[in-house]
GROMACS .gro file of C-alpha atoms in nm:
model
  280
    1UNK     CA    1  -4.175  -5.090  -8.212
    2UNK     CA    2  -3.834  -5.132  -8.423
    3UNK     CA    3  -3.856  -5.488  -8.431
    4UNK     CA    4  -3.507  -5.492  -8.616
    5UNK     CA    5  -3.339  -5.264  -8.474
    6UNK     CA    6  -3.423  -5.397  -8.150
    7UNK     CA    7  -3.253  -5.739  -8.317
    8UNK     CA    8  -2.965  -5.598  -8.396
    9UNK     CA    9  -2.919  -5.376  -8.073
   10UNK     CA   10  -2.981  -5.702  -7.850
   11UNK     CA   11  -2.710  -5.888  -8.074
   12UNK     CA   12  -2.432  -5.616  -8.070
   13UNK     CA   13  -2.478  -5.568  -7.697
   14UNK     CA   14  -2.454  -5.946  -7.635
   15UNK     CA   15  -2.152  -5.977  -7.791
   16UNK     CA   16  -1.999  -5.718  -7.683
   17UNK     CA   17  -1.985  -5.841  -7.298
   18UNK     CA   18  -1.735  -6.045  -7.154
   19UNK     CA   19  -1.865  -6.395  -6.925
   20UNK     CA   20  -1.611  -6.187  -6.702
   21UNK     CA   21  -1.797  -5.886  -6.668
   22UNK     CA   22  -2.159  -6.072  -6.541
   23UNK     CA   23  -1.983  -6.327  -6.341
   24UNK     CA   24  -1.968  -6.593  -6.521
   25UNK     CA   25  -1.655  -6.826  -6.617
   26UNK     CA   26  -1.520  -6.808  -6.997
   27UNK     CA   27  -1.519  -7.177  -7.036
   28UNK     CA   28  -1.305  -7.330  -7.314
   29UNK     CA   29  -1.466  -7.365  -7.595
   30UNK     CA   30  -1.663  -7.016  -7.759
   31UNK     CA   31  -1.749  -7.022  -8.090
   32UNK     CA   32  -1.902  -6.704  -8.099
   33UNK     CA   33  -1.789  -6.351  -7.908
   34UNK     CA   34  -1.961  -6.266  -7.605
   35UNK     CA   35  -2.198  -6.397  -7.425
   36UNK     CA   36  -2.419  -6.689  -7.516
   37UNK     CA   37  -2.795  -6.588  -7.576
   38UNK     CA   38  -2.900  -6.880  -7.300
   39UNK     CA   39  -2.660  -6.710  -7.039
   40UNK     CA   40  -2.826  -6.350  -7.105
   41UNK     CA   41  -3.184  -6.543  -7.089
   42UNK     CA   42  -3.113  -6.666  -6.787
   43UNK     CA   43  -2.989  -6.336  -6.644
   44UNK     CA   44  -3.304  -6.172  -6.744
   45UNK     CA   45  -3.498  -6.484  -6.618
   46UNK     CA   46  -3.664  -6.505  -6.945
   47UNK     CA   47  -3.701  -6.798  -7.131
   48UNK     CA   48  -3.378  -6.907  -7.390
   49UNK     CA   49  -3.658  -6.923  -7.676
   50UNK     CA   50  -3.824  -6.565  -7.616
   51UNK     CA   51  -3.511  -6.423  -7.603
   52UNK     CA   52  -3.375  -6.577  -7.917
   53UNK     CA   53  -3.728  -6.490  -8.122
   54UNK     CA   54  -3.581  -6.111  -8.011
   55UNK     CA   55  -3.317  -6.121  -8.131
   56UNK     CA   56  -3.389  -6.295  -8.472
   57UNK     CA   57  -3.702  -5.995  -8.502
   58UNK     CA   58  -3.974  -6.248  -8.461
   59UNK     CA   59  -4.053  -6.207  -8.073
   60UNK     CA   60  -4.372  -5.995  -7.940
   61UNK     CA   61  -4.381  -5.685  -7.773
   62UNK     CA   62  -4.146  -5.732  -7.461
   63UNK     CA   63  -4.330  -5.578  -7.110
   64UNK     CA   64  -4.158  -5.323  -6.908
   65UNK     CA   65  -4.030  -5.586  -6.663
   66UNK     CA   66  -3.908  -5.806  -6.996
   67UNK     CA   67  -3.744  -5.465  -7.101
   68UNK     CA   68  -3.630  -5.400  -6.735
   69UNK     CA   69  -3.414  -5.773  -6.705
   70UNK     CA   70  -3.271  -5.705  -7.035
   71UNK     CA   71  -3.089  -5.365  -6.958
   72UNK     CA   72  -2.918  -5.544  -6.592
   73UNK     CA   73  -2.836  -5.879  -6.761
   74UNK     CA   74  -2.630  -5.657  -7.099
   75UNK     CA   75  -2.547  -5.448  -6.807
   76UNK     CA   76  -2.668  -5.145  -6.999
   77UNK     CA   77  -2.604  -4.784  -6.913
   78UNK     CA   78  -2.863  -4.557  -6.869
   79UNK     CA   79  -2.841  -4.389  -7.165
   80UNK     CA   80  -2.814  -4.730  -7.346
   81UNK     CA   81  -3.111  -4.885  -7.103
   82UNK     CA   82  -3.367  -4.594  -7.217
   83UNK     CA   83  -3.258  -4.642  -7.595
   84UNK     CA   84  -3.383  -5.034  -7.571
   85UNK     CA   85  -3.702  -4.920  -7.436
   86UNK     CA   86  -3.749  -4.630  -7.765
   87UNK     CA   87  -3.663  -4.926  -7.977
   88UNK     CA   88  -3.965  -5.165  -7.797
   89UNK     CA   89  -4.204  -4.870  -7.861
   90UNK     CA   90  -4.193  -4.798  -7.472
   91UNK     CA   91  -4.119  -4.486  -7.306
   92UNK     CA   92  -3.838  -4.550  -7.050
   93UNK     CA   93  -3.860  -4.388  -6.760
   94UNK     CA   94  -3.697  -4.389  -6.433
   95UNK     CA   95  -3.455  -4.608  -6.342
   96UNK     CA   96  -3.525  -4.910  -6.136
   97UNK     CA   97  -3.259  -4.925  -5.876
   98UNK     CA   98  -2.902  -4.826  -5.874
   99UNK     CA   99  -2.616  -5.056  -6.055
  100UNK     CA  100  -2.462  -5.311  -5.837
  101UNK     CA  101  -2.256  -5.448  -6.038
  102UNK     CA  102  -1.863  -5.271  -6.056
  103UNK     CA  103  -1.681  -5.288  -6.372
  104UNK     CA  104  -1.396  -5.462  -6.390
  105UNK     CA  105  -1.168  -5.232  -6.458
  106UNK     CA  106  -1.268  -5.063  -6.151
  107UNK     CA  107  -1.232  -5.345  -5.914
  108UNK     CA  108  -0.881  -5.429  -6.075
  109UNK     CA  109  -0.786  -5.063  -5.981
  110UNK     CA  110  -0.853  -5.108  -5.634
  111UNK     CA  111  -0.724  -5.404  -5.609
  112UNK     CA  112  -0.359  -5.291  -5.665
  113UNK     CA  113  -0.396  -4.967  -5.476
  114UNK     CA  114  -0.179  -4.940  -5.178
  115UNK     CA  115  -0.445  -4.691  -5.012
  116UNK     CA  116  -0.770  -4.775  -4.861
  117UNK     CA  117  -1.054  -4.806  -5.148
  118UNK     CA  118  -1.398  -4.888  -5.165
  119UNK     CA  119  -1.724  -4.869  -5.415
  120UNK     CA  120  -2.070  -4.680  -5.316
  121UNK     CA  121  -2.396  -4.691  -5.482
  122UNK     CA  122  -2.642  -4.440  -5.438
  123UNK     CA  123  -2.780  -4.552  -5.128
  124UNK     CA  124  -2.442  -4.607  -4.959
  125UNK     CA  125  -2.359  -4.967  -5.048
  126UNK     CA  126  -2.044  -5.081  -5.005
  127UNK     CA  127  -2.013  -5.264  -5.298
  128UNK     CA  128  -1.668  -5.303  -5.340
  129UNK     CA  129  -1.333  -5.311  -5.115
  130UNK     CA  130  -0.976  -5.349  -5.077
  131UNK     CA  131  -0.840  -5.526  -4.813
  132UNK     CA  132  -0.644  -5.171  -4.643
  133UNK     CA  133  -1.039  -5.040  -4.693
  134UNK     CA  134  -1.129  -5.337  -4.450
  135UNK     CA  135  -0.851  -5.256  -4.214
  136UNK     CA  136  -0.970  -4.869  -4.148
  137UNK     CA  137  -1.316  -4.910  -4.105
  138UNK     CA  138  -1.429  -5.282  -4.071
  139UNK     CA  139  -1.471  -5.608  -4.225
  140UNK     CA  140  -1.704  -5.572  -4.506
  141UNK     CA  141  -1.693  -5.956  -4.550
  142UNK     CA  142  -1.806  -6.090  -4.231
  143UNK     CA  143  -2.136  -5.849  -4.216
  144UNK     CA  144  -2.460  -5.963  -4.410
  145UNK     CA  145  -2.507  -5.797  -4.739
  146UNK     CA  146  -2.744  -5.537  -4.644
  147UNK     CA  147  -2.558  -5.417  -4.325
  148UNK     CA  148  -2.249  -5.364  -4.557
  149UNK     CA  149  -2.440  -4.966  -4.582
  150UNK     CA  150  -2.220  -4.641  -4.478
  151UNK     CA  151  -2.552  -4.492  -4.348
  152UNK     CA  152  -2.650  -4.882  -4.138
  153UNK     CA  153  -2.319  -4.829  -3.984
  154UNK     CA  154  -2.351  -4.458  -3.912
  155UNK     CA  155  -2.709  -4.422  -3.753
  156UNK     CA  156  -2.800  -4.794  -3.662
  157UNK     CA  157  -2.456  -4.923  -3.492
  158UNK     CA  158  -2.147  -4.705  -3.260
  159UNK     CA  159  -1.936  -4.839  -3.498
  160UNK     CA  160  -1.859  -4.496  -3.716
  161UNK     CA  161  -1.898  -4.221  -3.428
  162UNK     CA  162  -1.623  -4.483  -3.289
  163UNK     CA  163  -1.410  -4.417  -3.543
  164UNK     CA  164  -1.466  -4.071  -3.672
  165UNK     CA  165  -1.593  -3.876  -3.365
  166UNK     CA  166  -1.885  -3.695  -3.291
  167UNK     CA  167  -1.863  -3.413  -3.453
  168UNK     CA  168  -1.771  -3.584  -3.785
  169UNK     CA  169  -2.066  -3.772  -3.792
  170UNK     CA  170  -2.311  -3.536  -3.739
  171UNK     CA  171  -2.152  -3.399  -4.040
  172UNK     CA  172  -2.182  -3.648  -4.243
  173UNK     CA  173  -2.516  -3.770  -4.142
  174UNK     CA  174  -2.649  -3.426  -4.252
  175UNK     CA  175  -2.459  -3.449  -4.627
  176UNK     CA  176  -2.543  -3.834  -4.643
  177UNK     CA  177  -2.918  -3.798  -4.529
  178UNK     CA  178  -2.948  -3.534  -4.795
  179UNK     CA  179  -2.782  -3.755  -5.052
  180UNK     CA  180  -3.000  -3.998  -4.981
  181UNK     CA  181  -3.312  -3.773  -5.044
  182UNK     CA  182  -3.145  -3.715  -5.391
  183UNK     CA  183  -3.133  -4.113  -5.454
  184UNK     CA  184  -3.515  -4.164  -5.359
  185UNK     CA  185  -3.608  -3.896  -5.642
  186UNK     CA  186  -3.380  -4.079  -5.889
  187UNK     CA  187  -3.521  -4.454  -5.826
  188UNK     CA  188  -3.890  -4.398  -5.709
  189UNK     CA  189  -3.942  -4.743  -5.752
  190UNK     CA  190  -3.668  -4.889  -5.601
  191UNK     CA  191  -3.811  -5.128  -5.291
  192UNK     CA  192  -3.441  -5.177  -5.143
  193UNK     CA  193  -3.414  -4.735  -5.113
  194UNK     CA  194  -3.777  -4.727  -4.996
  195UNK     CA  195  -3.658  -4.998  -4.734
  196UNK     CA  196  -3.347  -4.914  -4.591
  197UNK     CA  197  -3.550  -4.547  -4.528
  198UNK     CA  198  -3.818  -4.734  -4.368
  199UNK     CA  199  -3.527  -4.917  -4.146
  200UNK     CA  200  -3.385  -4.579  -4.067
  201UNK     CA  201  -3.662  -4.395  -3.965
  202UNK     CA  202  -3.764  -4.698  -3.724
  203UNK     CA  203  -3.429  -4.749  -3.587
  204UNK     CA  204  -3.269  -4.405  -3.513
  205UNK     CA  205  -3.489  -4.084  -3.424
  206UNK     CA  206  -3.138  -3.856  -3.492
  207UNK     CA  207  -3.236  -3.965  -3.867
  208UNK     CA  208  -3.623  -3.906  -3.856
  209UNK     CA  209  -3.543  -3.569  -3.690
  210UNK     CA  210  -3.295  -3.495  -3.994
  211UNK     CA  211  -3.539  -3.689  -4.259
  212UNK     CA  212  -3.813  -3.429  -4.123
  213UNK     CA  213  -3.617  -3.111  -4.303
  214UNK     CA  214  -3.659  -3.250  -4.707
  215UNK     CA  215  -3.270  -3.156  -4.778
  216UNK     CA  216  -3.133  -3.280  -5.110
  217UNK     CA  217  -2.794  -3.255  -5.232
  218UNK     CA  218  -2.509  -3.462  -5.337
  219UNK     CA  219  -2.231  -3.475  -5.068
  220UNK     CA  220  -1.930  -3.348  -5.200
  221UNK     CA  221  -1.672  -3.419  -4.958
  222UNK     CA  222  -1.566  -3.779  -4.738
  223UNK     CA  223  -1.296  -3.619  -4.558
  224UNK     CA  224  -1.199  -3.767  -4.194
  225UNK     CA  225  -1.007  -3.811  -3.907
  226UNK     CA  226  -1.030  -4.136  -3.815
  227UNK     CA  227  -0.925  -4.232  -3.471
  228UNK     CA  228  -0.831  -4.650  -3.566
  229UNK     CA  229  -0.846  -4.830  -3.250
  230UNK     CA  230  -0.491  -5.024  -3.313
  231UNK     CA  231  -0.288  -4.721  -3.503
  232UNK     CA  232  -0.472  -4.429  -3.341
  233UNK     CA  233  -0.533  -4.115  -3.497
  234UNK     CA  234  -0.473  -4.096  -3.869
  235UNK     CA  235  -0.561  -3.738  -4.120
  236UNK     CA  236  -0.697  -3.889  -4.434
  237UNK     CA  237  -0.746  -3.732  -4.752
  238UNK     CA  238  -1.075  -3.845  -4.943
  239UNK     CA  239  -1.109  -3.900  -5.305
  240UNK     CA  240  -1.404  -3.924  -5.472
  241UNK     CA  241  -1.420  -4.035  -5.847
  242UNK     CA  242  -1.719  -4.082  -6.010
  243UNK     CA  243  -1.865  -4.369  -6.214
  244UNK     CA  244  -2.137  -4.152  -6.392
  245UNK     CA  245  -2.267  -4.452  -6.559
  246UNK     CA  246  -2.321  -4.706  -6.298
  247UNK     CA  247  -2.414  -4.360  -6.031
  248UNK     CA  248  -2.106  -4.499  -5.849
  249UNK     CA  249  -1.849  -4.335  -5.600
  250UNK     CA  250  -1.529  -4.465  -5.565
  251UNK     CA  251  -1.352  -4.309  -5.175
  252UNK     CA  252  -1.001  -4.333  -5.216
  253UNK     CA  253  -0.837  -4.288  -4.866
  254UNK     CA  254  -0.469  -4.130  -4.856
  255UNK     CA  255  -0.268  -3.939  -4.629
  256UNK     CA  256   0.049  -3.670  -4.691
  257UNK     CA  257   0.300  -3.899  -4.803
  258UNK     CA  258   0.606  -3.929  -4.489
  259UNK     CA  259   0.321  -3.786  -4.204
  260UNK     CA  260   0.289  -4.004  -3.945
  261UNK     CA  261  -0.098  -4.103  -4.058
  262UNK     CA  262   0.090  -4.234  -4.371
  263UNK     CA  263   0.261  -4.435  -4.191
  264UNK     CA  264  -0.026  -4.538  -3.979
  265UNK     CA  265  -0.148  -4.654  -4.322
  266UNK     CA  266   0.136  -4.863  -4.393
  267UNK     CA  267   0.082  -5.033  -4.058
  268UNK     CA  268  -0.238  -5.128  -4.115
  269UNK     CA  269  -0.121  -5.264  -4.451
  270UNK     CA  270   0.112  -5.501  -4.222
  271UNK     CA  271  -0.151  -5.593  -3.980
  272UNK     CA  272  -0.476  -5.609  -4.179
  273UNK     CA  273  -0.806  -5.718  -3.981
  274UNK     CA  274  -0.630  -5.881  -3.715
  275UNK     CA  275  -0.637  -5.750  -3.419
  276UNK     CA  276  -0.264  -5.620  -3.300
  277UNK     CA  277  -0.149  -5.803  -3.012
  278UNK     CA  278   0.106  -5.760  -2.722
  279UNK     CA  279   0.421  -5.942  -2.702
  280UNK     CA  280   0.719  -5.956  -2.431
   0.00000   0.00000   0.00000
């Protein structure tokens, strides 16, 4: 264990974080840059005294769960997490699960887009979306957090089939199942991925049949034709931007400028998630 190296690394990473990065208010008076020690300790579910001793180079050797909590609290990338483990004299091992926090810059980009956009993690949880994405696909805010998942929407409801048609959703089903299989290898200890697979196997014979093929692969395209109940057919061009340090994807749905599909998206921008009403 490199006590001094661990202490310095914790201090530098703590000071590099802004309160907004972890969902905390900035407050009026902060005498030091970054987060306070007690804030990191709370995020990592440990005592402030224990964290302080680690940062001062006089704490006991931290356990693997403690290191995992610190990596999560400090929003470390996979490389930074591995470095943290090695400083503590531990082999990194697989990451515990897909990161659920979305970079603030990505959130700002989503908010300013004039196209539908959402952020997916490795198990297809929808982590963030803009109003146009909600109007195009579904109002994710109205769903319980666990149900904000494209695989659950595909295999456990009729929502995606109604939107994208049978052929497109069958193709998505095969590719997404292979993508999920890859995620189970990347995050073998993640209970949420295991629960998702179990729920899909129990609730969808179609998923069980596809899962039995043991296909593995990352989905490269999410392009679809959407049959929207309010504005009709929309031919979308998907752009998938990868956020590698978070193992996340930003999915943007655009249409050919000036096309009928583009006009339909502009109409959705006006009506939002409210249903159209007929006026005489």
